[in-house]
Coordinates of C-alpha atoms and ligand atoms in Angstrom, one line a residue:
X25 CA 3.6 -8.8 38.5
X26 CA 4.1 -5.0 37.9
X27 CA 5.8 -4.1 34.3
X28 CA 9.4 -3.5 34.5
X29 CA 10.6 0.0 35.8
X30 CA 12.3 2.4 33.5
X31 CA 15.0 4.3 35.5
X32 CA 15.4 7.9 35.5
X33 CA 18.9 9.2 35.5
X34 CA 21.0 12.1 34.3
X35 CA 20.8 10.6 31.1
X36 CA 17.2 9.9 30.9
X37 CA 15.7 12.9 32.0
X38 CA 12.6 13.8 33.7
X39 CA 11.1 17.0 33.7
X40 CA 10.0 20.0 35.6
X41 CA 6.6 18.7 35.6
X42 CA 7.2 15.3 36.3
X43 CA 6.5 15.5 39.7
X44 CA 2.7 16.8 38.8
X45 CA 2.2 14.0 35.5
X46 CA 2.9 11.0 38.4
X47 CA 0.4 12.6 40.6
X48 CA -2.1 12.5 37.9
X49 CA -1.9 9.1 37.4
X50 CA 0.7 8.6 34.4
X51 CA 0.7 4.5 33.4
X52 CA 3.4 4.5 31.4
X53 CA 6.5 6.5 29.4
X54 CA 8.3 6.6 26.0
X55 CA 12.0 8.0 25.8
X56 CA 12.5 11.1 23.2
X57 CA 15.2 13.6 23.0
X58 CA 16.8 11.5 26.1
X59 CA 13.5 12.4 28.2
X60 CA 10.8 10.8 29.5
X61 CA 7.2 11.2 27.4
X62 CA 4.2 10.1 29.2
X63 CA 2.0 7.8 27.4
X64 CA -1.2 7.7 29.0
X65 CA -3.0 8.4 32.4
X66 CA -5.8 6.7 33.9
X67 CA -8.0 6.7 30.9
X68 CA -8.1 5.0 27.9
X69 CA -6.6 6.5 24.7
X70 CA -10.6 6.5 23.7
X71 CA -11.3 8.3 26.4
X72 CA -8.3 11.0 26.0
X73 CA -9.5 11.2 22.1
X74 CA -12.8 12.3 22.8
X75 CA -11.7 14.7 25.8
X76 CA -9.3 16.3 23.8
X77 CA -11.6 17.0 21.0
X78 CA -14.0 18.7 23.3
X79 CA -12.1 19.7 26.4
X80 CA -8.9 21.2 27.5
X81 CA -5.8 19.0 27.8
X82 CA -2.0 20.0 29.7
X83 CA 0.7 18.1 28.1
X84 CA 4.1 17.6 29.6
X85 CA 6.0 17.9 26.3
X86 CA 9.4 18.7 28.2
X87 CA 11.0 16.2 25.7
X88 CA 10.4 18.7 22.9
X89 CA 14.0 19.5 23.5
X90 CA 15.9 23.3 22.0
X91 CA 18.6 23.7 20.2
X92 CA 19.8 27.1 20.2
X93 CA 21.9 28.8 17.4
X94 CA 22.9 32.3 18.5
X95 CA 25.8 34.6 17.3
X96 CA 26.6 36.2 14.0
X97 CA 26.3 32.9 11.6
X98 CA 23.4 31.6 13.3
X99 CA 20.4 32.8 10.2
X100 CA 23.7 31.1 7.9
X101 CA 23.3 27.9 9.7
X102 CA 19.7 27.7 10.1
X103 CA 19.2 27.8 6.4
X104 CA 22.0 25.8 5.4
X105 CA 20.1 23.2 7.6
X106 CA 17.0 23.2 6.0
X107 CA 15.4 23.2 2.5
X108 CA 12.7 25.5 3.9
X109 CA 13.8 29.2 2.6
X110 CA 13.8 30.9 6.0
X111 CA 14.4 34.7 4.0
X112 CA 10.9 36.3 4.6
X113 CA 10.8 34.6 8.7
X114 CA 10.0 37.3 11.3
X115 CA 11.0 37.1 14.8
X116 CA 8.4 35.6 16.8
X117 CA 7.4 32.7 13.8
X118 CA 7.3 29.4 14.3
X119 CA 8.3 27.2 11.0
X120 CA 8.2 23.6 10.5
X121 CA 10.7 23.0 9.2
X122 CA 12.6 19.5 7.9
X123 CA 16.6 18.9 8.0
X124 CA 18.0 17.1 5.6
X125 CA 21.1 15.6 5.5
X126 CA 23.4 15.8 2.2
X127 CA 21.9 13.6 0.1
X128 CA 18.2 14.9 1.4
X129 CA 17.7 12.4 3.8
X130 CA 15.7 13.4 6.9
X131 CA 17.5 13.7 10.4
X132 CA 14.5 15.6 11.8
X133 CA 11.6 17.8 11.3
X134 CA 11.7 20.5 14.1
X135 CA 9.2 23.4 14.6
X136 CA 12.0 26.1 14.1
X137 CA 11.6 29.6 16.1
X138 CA 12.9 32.5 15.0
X139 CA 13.7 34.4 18.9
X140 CA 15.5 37.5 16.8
X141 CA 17.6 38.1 13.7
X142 CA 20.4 36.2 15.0
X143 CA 19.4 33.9 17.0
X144 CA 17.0 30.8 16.8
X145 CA 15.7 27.7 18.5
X146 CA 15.0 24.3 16.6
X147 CA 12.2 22.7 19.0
X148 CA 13.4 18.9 17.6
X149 CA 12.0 15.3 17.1
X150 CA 13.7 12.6 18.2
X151 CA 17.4 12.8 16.8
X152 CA 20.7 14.4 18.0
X153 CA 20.7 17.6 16.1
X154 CA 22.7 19.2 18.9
X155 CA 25.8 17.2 17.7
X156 CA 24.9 17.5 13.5
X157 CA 25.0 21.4 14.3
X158 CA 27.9 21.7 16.3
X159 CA 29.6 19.5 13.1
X160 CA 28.7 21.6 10.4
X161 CA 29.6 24.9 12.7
X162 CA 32.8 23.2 13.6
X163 CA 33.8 21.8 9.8
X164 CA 32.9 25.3 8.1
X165 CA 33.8 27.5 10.5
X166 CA 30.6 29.3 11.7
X167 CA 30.6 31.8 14.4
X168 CA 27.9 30.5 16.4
X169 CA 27.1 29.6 19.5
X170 CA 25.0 25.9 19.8
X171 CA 23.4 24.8 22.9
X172 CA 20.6 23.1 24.9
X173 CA 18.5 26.3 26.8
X174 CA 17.2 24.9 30.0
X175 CA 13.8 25.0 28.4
X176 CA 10.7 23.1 29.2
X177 CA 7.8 23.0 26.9
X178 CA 4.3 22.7 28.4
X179 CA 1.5 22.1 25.8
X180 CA -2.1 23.4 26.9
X181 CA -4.6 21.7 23.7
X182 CA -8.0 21.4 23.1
X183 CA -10.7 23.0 22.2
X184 CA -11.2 25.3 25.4
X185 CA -7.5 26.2 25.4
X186 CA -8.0 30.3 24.8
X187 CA -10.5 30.4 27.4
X188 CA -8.0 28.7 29.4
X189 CA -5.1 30.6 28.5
X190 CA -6.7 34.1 28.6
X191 CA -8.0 33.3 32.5
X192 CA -4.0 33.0 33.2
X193 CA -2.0 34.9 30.7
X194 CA -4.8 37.7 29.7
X195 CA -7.3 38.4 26.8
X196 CA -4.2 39.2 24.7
X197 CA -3.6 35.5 24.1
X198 CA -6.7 35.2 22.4
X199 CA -4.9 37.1 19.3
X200 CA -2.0 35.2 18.9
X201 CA -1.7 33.9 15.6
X202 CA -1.2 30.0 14.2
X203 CA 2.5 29.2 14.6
X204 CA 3.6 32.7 15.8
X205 CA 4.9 33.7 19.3
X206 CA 5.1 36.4 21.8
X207 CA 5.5 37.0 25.4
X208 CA 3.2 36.6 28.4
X209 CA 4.0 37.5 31.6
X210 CA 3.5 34.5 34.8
X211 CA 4.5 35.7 38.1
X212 CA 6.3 38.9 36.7
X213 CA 8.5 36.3 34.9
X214 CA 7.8 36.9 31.1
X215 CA 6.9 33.2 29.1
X216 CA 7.7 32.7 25.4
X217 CA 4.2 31.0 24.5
X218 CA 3.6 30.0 21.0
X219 CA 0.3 28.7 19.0
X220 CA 1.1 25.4 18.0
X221 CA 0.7 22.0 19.5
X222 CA 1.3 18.6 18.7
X223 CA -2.4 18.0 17.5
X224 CA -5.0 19.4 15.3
X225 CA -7.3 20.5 17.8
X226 CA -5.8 24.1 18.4
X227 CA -3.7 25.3 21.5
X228 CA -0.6 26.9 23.0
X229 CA 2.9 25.6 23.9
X230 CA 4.4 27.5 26.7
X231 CA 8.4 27.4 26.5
X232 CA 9.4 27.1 30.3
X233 CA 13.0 29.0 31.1
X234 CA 12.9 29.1 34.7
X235 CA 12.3 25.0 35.8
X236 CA 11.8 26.2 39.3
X237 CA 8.4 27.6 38.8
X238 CA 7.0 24.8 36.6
X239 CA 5.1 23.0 39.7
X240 CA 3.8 27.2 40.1
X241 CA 3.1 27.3 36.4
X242 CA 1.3 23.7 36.0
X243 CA -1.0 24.1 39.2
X244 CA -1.9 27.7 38.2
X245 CA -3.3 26.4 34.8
X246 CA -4.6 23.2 36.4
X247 CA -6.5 25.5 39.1
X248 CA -7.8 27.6 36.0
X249 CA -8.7 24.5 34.2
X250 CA -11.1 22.8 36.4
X251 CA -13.9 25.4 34.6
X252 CA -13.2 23.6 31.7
X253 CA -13.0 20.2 32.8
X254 CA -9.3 20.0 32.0
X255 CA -7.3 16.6 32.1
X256 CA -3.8 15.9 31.7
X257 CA -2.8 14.0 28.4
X258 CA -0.2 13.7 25.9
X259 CA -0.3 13.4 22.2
X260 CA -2.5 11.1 21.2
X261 CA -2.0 8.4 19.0
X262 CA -5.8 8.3 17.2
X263 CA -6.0 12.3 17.0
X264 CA -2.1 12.4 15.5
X265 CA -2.9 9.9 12.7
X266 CA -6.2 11.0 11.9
X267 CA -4.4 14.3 11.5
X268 CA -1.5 13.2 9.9
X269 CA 1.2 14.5 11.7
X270 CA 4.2 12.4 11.4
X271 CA 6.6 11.3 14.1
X272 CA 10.1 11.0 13.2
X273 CA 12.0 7.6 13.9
X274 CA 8.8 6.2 13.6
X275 CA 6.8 7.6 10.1
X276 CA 10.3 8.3 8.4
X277 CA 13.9 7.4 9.2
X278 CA 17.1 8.6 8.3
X279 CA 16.3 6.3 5.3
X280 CA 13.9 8.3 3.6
X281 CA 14.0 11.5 1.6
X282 CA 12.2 14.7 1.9
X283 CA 9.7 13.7 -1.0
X284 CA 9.1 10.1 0.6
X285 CA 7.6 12.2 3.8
X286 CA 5.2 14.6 1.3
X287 CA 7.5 17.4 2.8
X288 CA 7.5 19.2 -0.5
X289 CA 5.9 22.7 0.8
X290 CA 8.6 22.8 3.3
X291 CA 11.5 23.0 0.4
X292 CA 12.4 25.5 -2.2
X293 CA 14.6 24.4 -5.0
X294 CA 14.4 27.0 -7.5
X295 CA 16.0 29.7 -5.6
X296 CA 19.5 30.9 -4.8
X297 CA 19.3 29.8 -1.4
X298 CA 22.2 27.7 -0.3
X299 CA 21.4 24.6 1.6
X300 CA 22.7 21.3 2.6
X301 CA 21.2 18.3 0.3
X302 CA 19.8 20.8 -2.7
X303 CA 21.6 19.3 -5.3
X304 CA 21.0 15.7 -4.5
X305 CA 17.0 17.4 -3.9
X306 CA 16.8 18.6 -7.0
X307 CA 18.4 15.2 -8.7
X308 CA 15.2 13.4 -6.5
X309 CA 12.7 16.0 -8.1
X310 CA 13.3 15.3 -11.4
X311 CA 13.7 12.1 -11.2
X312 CA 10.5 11.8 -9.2
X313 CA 10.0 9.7 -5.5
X314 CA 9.8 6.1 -5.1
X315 CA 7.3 6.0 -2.1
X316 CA 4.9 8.4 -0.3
X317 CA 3.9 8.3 3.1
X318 CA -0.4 8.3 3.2
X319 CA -3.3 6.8 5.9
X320 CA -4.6 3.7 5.4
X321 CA -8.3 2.7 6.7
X322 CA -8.9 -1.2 7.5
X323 CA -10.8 -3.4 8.9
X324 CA -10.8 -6.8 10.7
X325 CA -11.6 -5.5 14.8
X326 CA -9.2 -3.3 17.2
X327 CA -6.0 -4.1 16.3
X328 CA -3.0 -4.5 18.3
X329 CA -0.3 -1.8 18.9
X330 CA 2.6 -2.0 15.3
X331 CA 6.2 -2.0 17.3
X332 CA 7.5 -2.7 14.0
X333 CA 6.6 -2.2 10.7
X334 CA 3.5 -4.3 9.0
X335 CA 3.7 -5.1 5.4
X336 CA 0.8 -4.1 2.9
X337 CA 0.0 -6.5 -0.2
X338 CA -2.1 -6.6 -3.5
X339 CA -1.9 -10.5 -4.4
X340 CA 0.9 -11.0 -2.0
X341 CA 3.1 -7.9 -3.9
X342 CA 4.8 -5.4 -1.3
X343 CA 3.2 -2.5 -1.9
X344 CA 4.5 -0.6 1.2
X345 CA 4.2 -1.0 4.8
X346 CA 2.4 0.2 8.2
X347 CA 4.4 2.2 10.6
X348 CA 1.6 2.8 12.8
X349 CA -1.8 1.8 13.5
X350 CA -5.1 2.4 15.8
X351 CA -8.6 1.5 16.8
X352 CA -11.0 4.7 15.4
X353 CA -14.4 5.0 17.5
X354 CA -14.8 7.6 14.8
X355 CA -14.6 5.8 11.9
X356 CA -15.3 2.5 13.0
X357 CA -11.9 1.0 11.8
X358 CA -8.6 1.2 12.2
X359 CA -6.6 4.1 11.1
X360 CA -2.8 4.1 10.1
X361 CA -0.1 5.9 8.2
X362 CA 1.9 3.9 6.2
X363 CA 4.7 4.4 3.5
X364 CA 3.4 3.2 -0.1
X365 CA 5.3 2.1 -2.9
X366 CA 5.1 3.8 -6.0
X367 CA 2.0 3.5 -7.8
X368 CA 0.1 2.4 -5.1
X369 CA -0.1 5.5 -3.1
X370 CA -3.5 7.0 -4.8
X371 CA -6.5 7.3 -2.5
X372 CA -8.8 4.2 -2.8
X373 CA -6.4 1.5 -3.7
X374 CA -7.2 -1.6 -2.0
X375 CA -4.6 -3.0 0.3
X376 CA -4.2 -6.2 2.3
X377 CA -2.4 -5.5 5.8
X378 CA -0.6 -8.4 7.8
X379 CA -0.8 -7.2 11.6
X380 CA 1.5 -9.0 14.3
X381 CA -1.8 -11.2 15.4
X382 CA -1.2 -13.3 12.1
X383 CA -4.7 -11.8 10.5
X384 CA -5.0 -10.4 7.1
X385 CA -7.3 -7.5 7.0
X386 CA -8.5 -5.6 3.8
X387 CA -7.3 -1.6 3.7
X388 CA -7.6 1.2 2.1
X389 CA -5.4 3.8 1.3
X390 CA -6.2 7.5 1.9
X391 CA -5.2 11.1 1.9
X392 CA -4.0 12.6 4.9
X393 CA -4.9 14.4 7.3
X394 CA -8.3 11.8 7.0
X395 CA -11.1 13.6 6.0
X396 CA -14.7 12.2 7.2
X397 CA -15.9 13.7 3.4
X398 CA -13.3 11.6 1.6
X399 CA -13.9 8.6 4.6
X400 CA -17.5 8.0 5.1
X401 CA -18.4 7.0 1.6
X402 CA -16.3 4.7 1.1
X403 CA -17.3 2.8 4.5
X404 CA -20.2 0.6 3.5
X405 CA -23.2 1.1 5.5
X406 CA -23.4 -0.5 9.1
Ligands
LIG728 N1 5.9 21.2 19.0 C1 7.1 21.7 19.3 N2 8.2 20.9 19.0 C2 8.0 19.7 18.4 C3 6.7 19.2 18.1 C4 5.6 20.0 18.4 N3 9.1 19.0 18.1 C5 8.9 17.6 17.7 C6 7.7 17.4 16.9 N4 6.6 18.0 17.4 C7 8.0 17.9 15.5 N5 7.0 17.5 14.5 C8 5.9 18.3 14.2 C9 5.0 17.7 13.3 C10 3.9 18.5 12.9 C11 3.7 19.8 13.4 C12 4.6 20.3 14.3 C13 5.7 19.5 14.7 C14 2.6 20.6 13.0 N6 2.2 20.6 11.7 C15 1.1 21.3 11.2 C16 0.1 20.4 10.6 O1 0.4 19.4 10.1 O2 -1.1 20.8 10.6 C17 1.6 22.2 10.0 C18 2.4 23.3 10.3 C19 2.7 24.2 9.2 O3 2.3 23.9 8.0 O4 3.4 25.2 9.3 O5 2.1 21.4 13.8 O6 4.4 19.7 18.2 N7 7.3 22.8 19.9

């Protein structure tokens, strides 16, 4: 029997590129932002792994939704959203950037886009931040203007991605900076592309405004691509948590605080800068976090996929718990991040995991993003 369809609707929304991602094979889809997320094509996520480490990869990342703050209190908003002190931001920066809530709780962690002094885009995780910023506009009487662009992110990652970007775009692309933006003309239509990308092996993220020419758009850097062997992909679960990059609803909840997420770079509290949650911040920072989100290495074989959370042990103590977890051809384990318990978030503490098959496998925890220098000795020899 074939698995169960998921139907697309108004509600759950595909994407301009869609259309292309089904005739590459997709076999299967997640739901974020209320829009479909592919989850793999006809390779394995082994496969996609190495190939994105050495290739060029085109991500539909249309579910990388925008919410735009425009008018005269839209910098006011911004920064009353996030700890993050947005003073020194330029137009054309990218931020990441994470929103609290008032007692410092996290609703998301967007890459935030500065477009011009009074205007700005929140590129968000998976939470409703369209509705949290039209409340706070709403209850303190901001003259701002909140919507949804018709925007469609397309991610181009990998390796090869300036040679691939520089046979569409231009040589120019080649100087764009990490996390900045400009614009780059396709088709005498000019693109917003940034350098950023949901992985750690460099690339660009093109922010579609005109859906009607993102079958043009994706075929032109497909046709370019096939020089550098490109594939399609998506973010990729054993890149992500060897890098450490965090997805919301997933890593962290609404139940956690800043300092449980090791957010603390992103947040300045000794400042003058107003924000939503600094007090209850501050009253965290002194008092110091309760848990800290780090990787964990273990063994035991390939483990199966963590749909909900699996706890870690030291002589049947909690000492925190997996949120997700992966086969490693690199490392020859599996890999996870996982929220630890106070004192037992140092590197090299030994953990016991208890996946969903019912085994219990000895871990390790370490720093994040993994490092083979801090890894490899502490593997013994094969
Ligand atoms: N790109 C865009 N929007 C997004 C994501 C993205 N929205 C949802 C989600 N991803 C937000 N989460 C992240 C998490 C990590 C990063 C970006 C978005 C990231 N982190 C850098 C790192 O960890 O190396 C650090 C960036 C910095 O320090 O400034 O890139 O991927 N458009």
């Amino acid at each position: 029997m074939s698995a169960p369809k998921l139907t697309v609707s108004r509600r759950i929304r595909a994407t301009p590129y869609t259309p292309k991602v089904e005739s590459l094979g997709v076999s299967g889809y997640s739901v974020v932002n209320h829009t479909i997320l592919a989850k793999g094509f006809r390779k394995s996520v082994e496969e996609d792994y190495w190939h994105l480490k050495e290739h060029v990869q085109l991500w539909d990342v249309g579910c990388q939704r925008q919410v735009e703050l425009k008018g005269p209190d839209a910098a006011k908003l911004t920064q009353l959203m996030t700890p993050r002190d947005l003073r020194q931001a330029t137009a054309g920066q990218c931020l990441y950037a994470p929103l609290v809530d008032g007692n410092g709780l996290m609703l998301n962690d967007p890459i935030i886009l500065k477009l011009a002094d009074n205007h700005f885009w929140l590129s968000i995780a998976d939470s409703d931040i369209l509705l949290w910023a039209k409340g706070l506009a709403l209850g303190m009487k901001l003259n701002v203007k909140i919507t949804e662009p018709d925007v469609w992110p397309l991610a181009v990652q990998g390796p090869k991605s300036d040679d691939l970007m520089a046979q569409v775009f231009g040589p120019s692309i080649r100087d764009l900076k990490f996390f900045q933006f400009d614009y780059f003309d396709f088709d005498r239509h000019p693109l917003l592309i940034a350098r950023s990308g949901y992985s750690k092996q460099g690339g660009f993220e093109i922010y579609l405004d005109k859906p009607s020419i993102g079958t043009e758009l994706w075929d032109a850097l497909w046709q370019a691509g096939k020089a550098f062997n490109i594939s399609p992909g998506c973010p990729n679960l054993i890149e992500r948590v060897e890098g450490g990059l965090l997805s919301y609803g997933n890593e962290f909840t609404m139940a956690n605080n800043l300092f449980e997420c090791g957010f603390d770079e992103y947040c300045q509290l000794d400042n003058d800068v107003e924000f939503i949650g600094k007090q209850a911040l501050q009253q965290i920072a002194k008092r110091g976090r309760e848990r800290l989100i780090r990787g964990v290495i273990f063994d035991g074989g390939s483990c199966p996929p963590c749909q909900q959370p699996w706890p870690l042990t030291i002589n049947e103590e909690f000492v925190g718990e997996i949120s997700t977890a992966i086969w490693s051809p690199r490392f020859q384990r599996n890999v996870a991040l996982a929220m630890l318990e106070k004192g037992f978030w140092q590197a090299g503490t030994q953990v016991e995991v208890s996946s969903s098959d019912g085994l219990i496998r000895k871990g390790l925890v370490t720093d994040l993003p993994m490092q083979d220098k801090q890894i490899r000795p502490l593997l013994p020899a094969d």
